[in-house]
PDB file of C-alpha atoms in Angstrom:
ATOM      1  CA  UNK A 804     120.029  89.755  80.441  1.00  0.00           C
ATOM      2  CA  UNK A 805     117.962  91.997  82.691  1.00  0.00           C
ATOM      3  CA  UNK A 806     114.258  91.182  82.804  1.00  0.00           C
ATOM      4  CA  UNK A 807     112.414  94.049  84.423  1.00  0.00           C
ATOM      5  CA  UNK A 808     108.848  93.151  83.625  1.00  0.00           C
ATOM      6  CA  UNK A 809     106.645  95.088  86.026  1.00  0.00           C
ATOM      7  CA  UNK A 810     104.322  92.733  87.870  1.00  0.00           C
ATOM      8  CA  UNK A 811     100.851  93.979  88.814  1.00  0.00           C
ATOM      9  CA  UNK A 812      99.811  94.312  92.431  1.00  0.00           C
ATOM     10  CA  UNK A 813      98.113  91.342  94.028  1.00  0.00           C
ATOM     11  CA  UNK A 814      96.911  93.526  96.898  1.00  0.00           C
ATOM     12  CA  UNK A 815      95.206  96.616  95.491  1.00  0.00           C
ATOM     13  CA  UNK A 816      93.197  97.199  98.678  1.00  0.00           C
ATOM     14  CA  UNK A 817      96.202  97.526 101.006  1.00  0.00           C
ATOM     15  CA  UNK A 818     100.001  97.767 100.837  1.00  0.00           C
ATOM     16  CA  UNK A 819     101.530 100.410  98.584  1.00  0.00           C
ATOM     17  CA  UNK A 820      98.759 100.382  95.984  1.00  0.00           C
ATOM     18  CA  UNK A 821      95.910 100.792  98.440  1.00  0.00           C
ATOM     19  CA  UNK A 822      97.734 103.530 100.333  1.00  0.00           C
ATOM     20  CA  UNK A 823      98.566 105.655  97.293  1.00  0.00           C
ATOM     21  CA  UNK A 824      95.019 105.246  95.993  1.00  0.00           C
ATOM     22  CA  UNK A 825      93.812 107.325  98.940  1.00  0.00           C
ATOM     23  CA  UNK A 826      96.392 110.091  98.394  1.00  0.00           C
ATOM     24  CA  UNK A 827      94.853 113.307  97.026  1.00  0.00           C
ATOM     25  CA  UNK A 828      98.326 114.731  96.249  1.00  0.00           C
ATOM     26  CA  UNK A 829      99.237 112.159  93.603  1.00  0.00           C
ATOM     27  CA  UNK A 830      99.495 113.367  90.026  1.00  0.00           C
ATOM     28  CA  UNK A 831      98.754 110.031  88.333  1.00  0.00           C
ATOM     29  CA  UNK A 832      96.556 106.980  88.650  1.00  0.00           C
ATOM     30  CA  UNK A 833      97.372 104.273  91.173  1.00  0.00           C
ATOM     31  CA  UNK A 834      98.394 101.949  88.339  1.00  0.00           C
ATOM     32  CA  UNK A 835     100.859 104.481  86.918  1.00  0.00           C
ATOM     33  CA  UNK A 836     102.120 105.212  90.451  1.00  0.00           C
ATOM     34  CA  UNK A 837     102.679 101.448  90.970  1.00  0.00           C
ATOM     35  CA  UNK A 838     104.522 101.064  87.671  1.00  0.00           C
ATOM     36  CA  UNK A 839     106.737 104.068  88.370  1.00  0.00           C
ATOM     37  CA  UNK A 840     107.518 102.846  91.902  1.00  0.00           C
ATOM     38  CA  UNK A 841     108.363  99.354  90.645  1.00  0.00           C
ATOM     39  CA  UNK A 842     110.564 100.740  87.871  1.00  0.00           C
ATOM     40  CA  UNK A 843     112.460 103.155  90.119  1.00  0.00           C
ATOM     41  CA  UNK A 844     112.968 100.534  92.828  1.00  0.00           C
ATOM     42  CA  UNK A 845     114.236  98.060  90.211  1.00  0.00           C
ATOM     43  CA  UNK A 846     116.736 100.658  89.008  1.00  0.00           C
ATOM     44  CA  UNK A 847     117.815 101.559  92.558  1.00  0.00           C
ATOM     45  CA  UNK A 848     118.514  97.974  93.599  1.00  0.00           C
ATOM     46  CA  UNK A 849     119.781  96.959  90.142  1.00  0.00           C
ATOM     47  CA  UNK A 850     117.184  94.213  89.775  1.00  0.00           C
ATOM     48  CA  UNK A 851     118.470  91.579  87.366  1.00  0.00           C
ATOM     49  CA  UNK A 852     115.583  89.225  86.811  1.00  0.00           C
ATOM     50  CA  UNK A 853     112.185  87.821  87.592  1.00  0.00           C
ATOM     51  CA  UNK A 854     112.963  86.824  91.195  1.00  0.00           C
ATOM     52  CA  UNK A 855     113.852  90.399  92.113  1.00  0.00           C
ATOM     53  CA  UNK A 856     110.783  91.743  90.305  1.00  0.00           C
ATOM     54  CA  UNK A 857     108.658  89.329  92.341  1.00  0.00           C
ATOM     55  CA  UNK A 858     110.441  90.622  95.442  1.00  0.00           C
ATOM     56  CA  UNK A 859     109.575  94.206  94.451  1.00  0.00           C
ATOM     57  CA  UNK A 860     105.924  93.292  93.893  1.00  0.00           C
ATOM     58  CA  UNK A 861     105.671  91.386  97.156  1.00  0.00           C
ATOM     59  CA  UNK A 862     107.471  94.156  99.052  1.00  0.00           C
ATOM     60  CA  UNK A 863     105.090  96.788  97.687  1.00  0.00           C
ATOM     61  CA  UNK A 864     102.083  94.556  98.427  1.00  0.00           C
ATOM     62  CA  UNK A 865     103.194  94.043 102.035  1.00  0.00           C
ATOM     63  CA  UNK A 866     102.934  95.994 105.268  1.00  0.00           C
ATOM     64  CA  UNK A 867     106.415  97.342 104.485  1.00  0.00           C
ATOM     65  CA  UNK A 868     105.077  98.572 101.142  1.00  0.00           C
ATOM     66  CA  UNK A 869     102.401 100.496 103.029  1.00  0.00           C
ATOM     67  CA  UNK A 870     105.116 102.082 105.175  1.00  0.00           C
ATOM     68  CA  UNK A 871     107.068 102.934 102.024  1.00  0.00           C
ATOM     69  CA  UNK A 872     103.924 104.532 100.521  1.00  0.00           C
ATOM     70  CA  UNK A 873     103.383 106.520 103.724  1.00  0.00           C
ATOM     71  CA  UNK A 874     106.861 107.991 103.327  1.00  0.00           C
ATOM     72  CA  UNK A 875     106.244 108.810  99.651  1.00  0.00           C
ATOM     73  CA  UNK A 876     103.045 110.620 100.645  1.00  0.00           C
ATOM     74  CA  UNK A 877     104.947 112.432 103.413  1.00  0.00           C
ATOM     75  CA  UNK A 878     107.447 113.577 100.769  1.00  0.00           C
ATOM     76  CA  UNK A 879     104.578 114.968  98.667  1.00  0.00           C
ATOM     77  CA  UNK A 880     103.181 116.755 101.723  1.00  0.00           C
ATOM     78  CA  UNK A 881     106.630 118.156 102.487  1.00  0.00           C
ATOM     79  CA  UNK A 882     107.012 119.837  99.130  1.00  0.00           C
ATOM     80  CA  UNK A 883     108.154 117.279  96.552  1.00  0.00           C
ATOM     81  CA  UNK A 884     106.565 118.600  93.387  1.00  0.00           C
ATOM     82  CA  UNK A 885     105.431 115.359  91.775  1.00  0.00           C
ATOM     83  CA  UNK A 886     105.058 111.624  92.221  1.00  0.00           C
ATOM     84  CA  UNK A 887     108.379 110.783  90.588  1.00  0.00           C
ATOM     85  CA  UNK A 888     110.409 113.171  92.742  1.00  0.00           C
ATOM     86  CA  UNK A 889     108.629 111.927  95.893  1.00  0.00           C
ATOM     87  CA  UNK A 890     109.419 108.328  94.940  1.00  0.00           C
ATOM     88  CA  UNK A 891     113.058 109.158  94.180  1.00  0.00           C
ATOM     89  CA  UNK A 892     113.463 110.981  97.508  1.00  0.00           C
ATOM     90  CA  UNK A 893     111.921 108.090  99.423  1.00  0.00           C
ATOM     91  CA  UNK A 894     113.988 105.473  97.592  1.00  0.00           C
ATOM     92  CA  UNK A 895     117.134 107.470  98.367  1.00  0.00           C
ATOM     93  CA  UNK A 896     116.115 107.701 102.037  1.00  0.00           C
ATOM     94  CA  UNK A 897     115.451 103.941 102.235  1.00  0.00           C
ATOM     95  CA  UNK A 898     118.752 103.136 100.514  1.00  0.00           C
ATOM     96  CA  UNK A 899     120.679 105.322 102.977  1.00  0.00           C
ATOM     97  CA  UNK A 900     118.936 103.688 105.959  1.00  0.00           C
ATOM     98  CA  UNK A 901     120.489 100.416 107.052  1.00  0.00           C
ATOM     99  CA  UNK A 902     118.766  97.296 108.289  1.00  0.00           C
ATOM    100  CA  UNK A 903     118.795  97.310 112.103  1.00  0.00           C
ATOM    101  CA  UNK A 904     120.011  94.595 114.449  1.00  0.00           C
ATOM    102  CA  UNK A 905     116.394  94.132 115.553  1.00  0.00           C
ATOM    103  CA  UNK A 906     115.261  93.499 111.961  1.00  0.00           C
ATOM    104  CA  UNK A 907     118.132  91.064 111.470  1.00  0.00           C
ATOM    105  CA  UNK A 908     117.063  89.188 114.609  1.00  0.00           C
ATOM    106  CA  UNK A 909     113.378  89.104 113.683  1.00  0.00           C
ATOM    107  CA  UNK A 910     113.551  88.619 109.892  1.00  0.00           C
ATOM    108  CA  UNK A 911     117.074  87.396 109.147  1.00  0.00           C
ATOM    109  CA  UNK A 912     117.939  90.343 106.880  1.00  0.00           C
ATOM    110  CA  UNK A 913     121.633  91.189 107.421  1.00  0.00           C
ATOM    111  CA  UNK A 914     122.219  94.251 109.597  1.00  0.00           C
ATOM    112  CA  UNK A 915     123.586  97.250 107.727  1.00  0.00           C
ATOM    113  CA  UNK A 916     122.235  96.219 104.318  1.00  0.00           C
ATOM    114  CA  UNK A 917     120.418  99.129 102.659  1.00  0.00           C
ATOM    115  CA  UNK A 918     116.799  99.037 103.838  1.00  0.00           C
ATOM    116  CA  UNK A 919     115.195  98.782 100.402  1.00  0.00           C
ATOM    117  CA  UNK A 920     117.656  96.174  99.117  1.00  0.00           C
ATOM    118  CA  UNK A 921     117.148  94.143 102.276  1.00  0.00           C
ATOM    119  CA  UNK A 922     113.358  94.101 102.182  1.00  0.00           C
ATOM    120  CA  UNK A 923     113.075  93.410  98.453  1.00  0.00           C
ATOM    121  CA  UNK A 924     115.578  90.549  98.773  1.00  0.00           C
ATOM    122  CA  UNK A 925     113.691  89.242 101.803  1.00  0.00           C
ATOM    123  CA  UNK A 926     110.430  89.084  99.835  1.00  0.00           C
ATOM    124  CA  UNK A 927     112.176  87.550  96.801  1.00  0.00           C
ATOM    125  CA  UNK A 928     113.571  84.778  99.004  1.00  0.00           C
ATOM    126  CA  UNK A 929     110.187  84.199 100.630  1.00  0.00           C
ATOM    127  CA  UNK A 930     108.602  83.852  97.184  1.00  0.00           C
ATOM    128  CA  UNK A 931     111.255  81.351  96.050  1.00  0.00           C
ATOM    129  CA  UNK A 932     110.926  79.242  99.173  1.00  0.00           C
ATOM    130  CA  UNK A 933     107.122  79.344  99.279  1.00  0.00           C
ATOM    131  CA  UNK A 934     105.911  75.829  98.594  1.00  0.00           C
TER     132      UNK A 934
END
């Protein structure tokens, strides 16, 4: 059974949430933006349970989540007509981009894995191993 309960941000000042809050081009509140991003990422990576949803939350709350938000905002600036289409374009871009050899060496995420899958899985593993 797939459990895709959207987890709230634990870092509303920074990461994805904080970055989109400052975006004048958004067409929804930061909370709605967060929920939509979490939902679309979960669909894109085929999240199957709580561990992956934690990985999505922690990814979005991280420095990488800020970079992801920057690219969503760039998509809005480049002509995407709404938040959802900007998120979908950015998710597609991240899924087509592979994890680099440098990222594998520094973070242990396997080279070639789709970028978004790799980072969400990385944060899910970190959450599970956090003591």
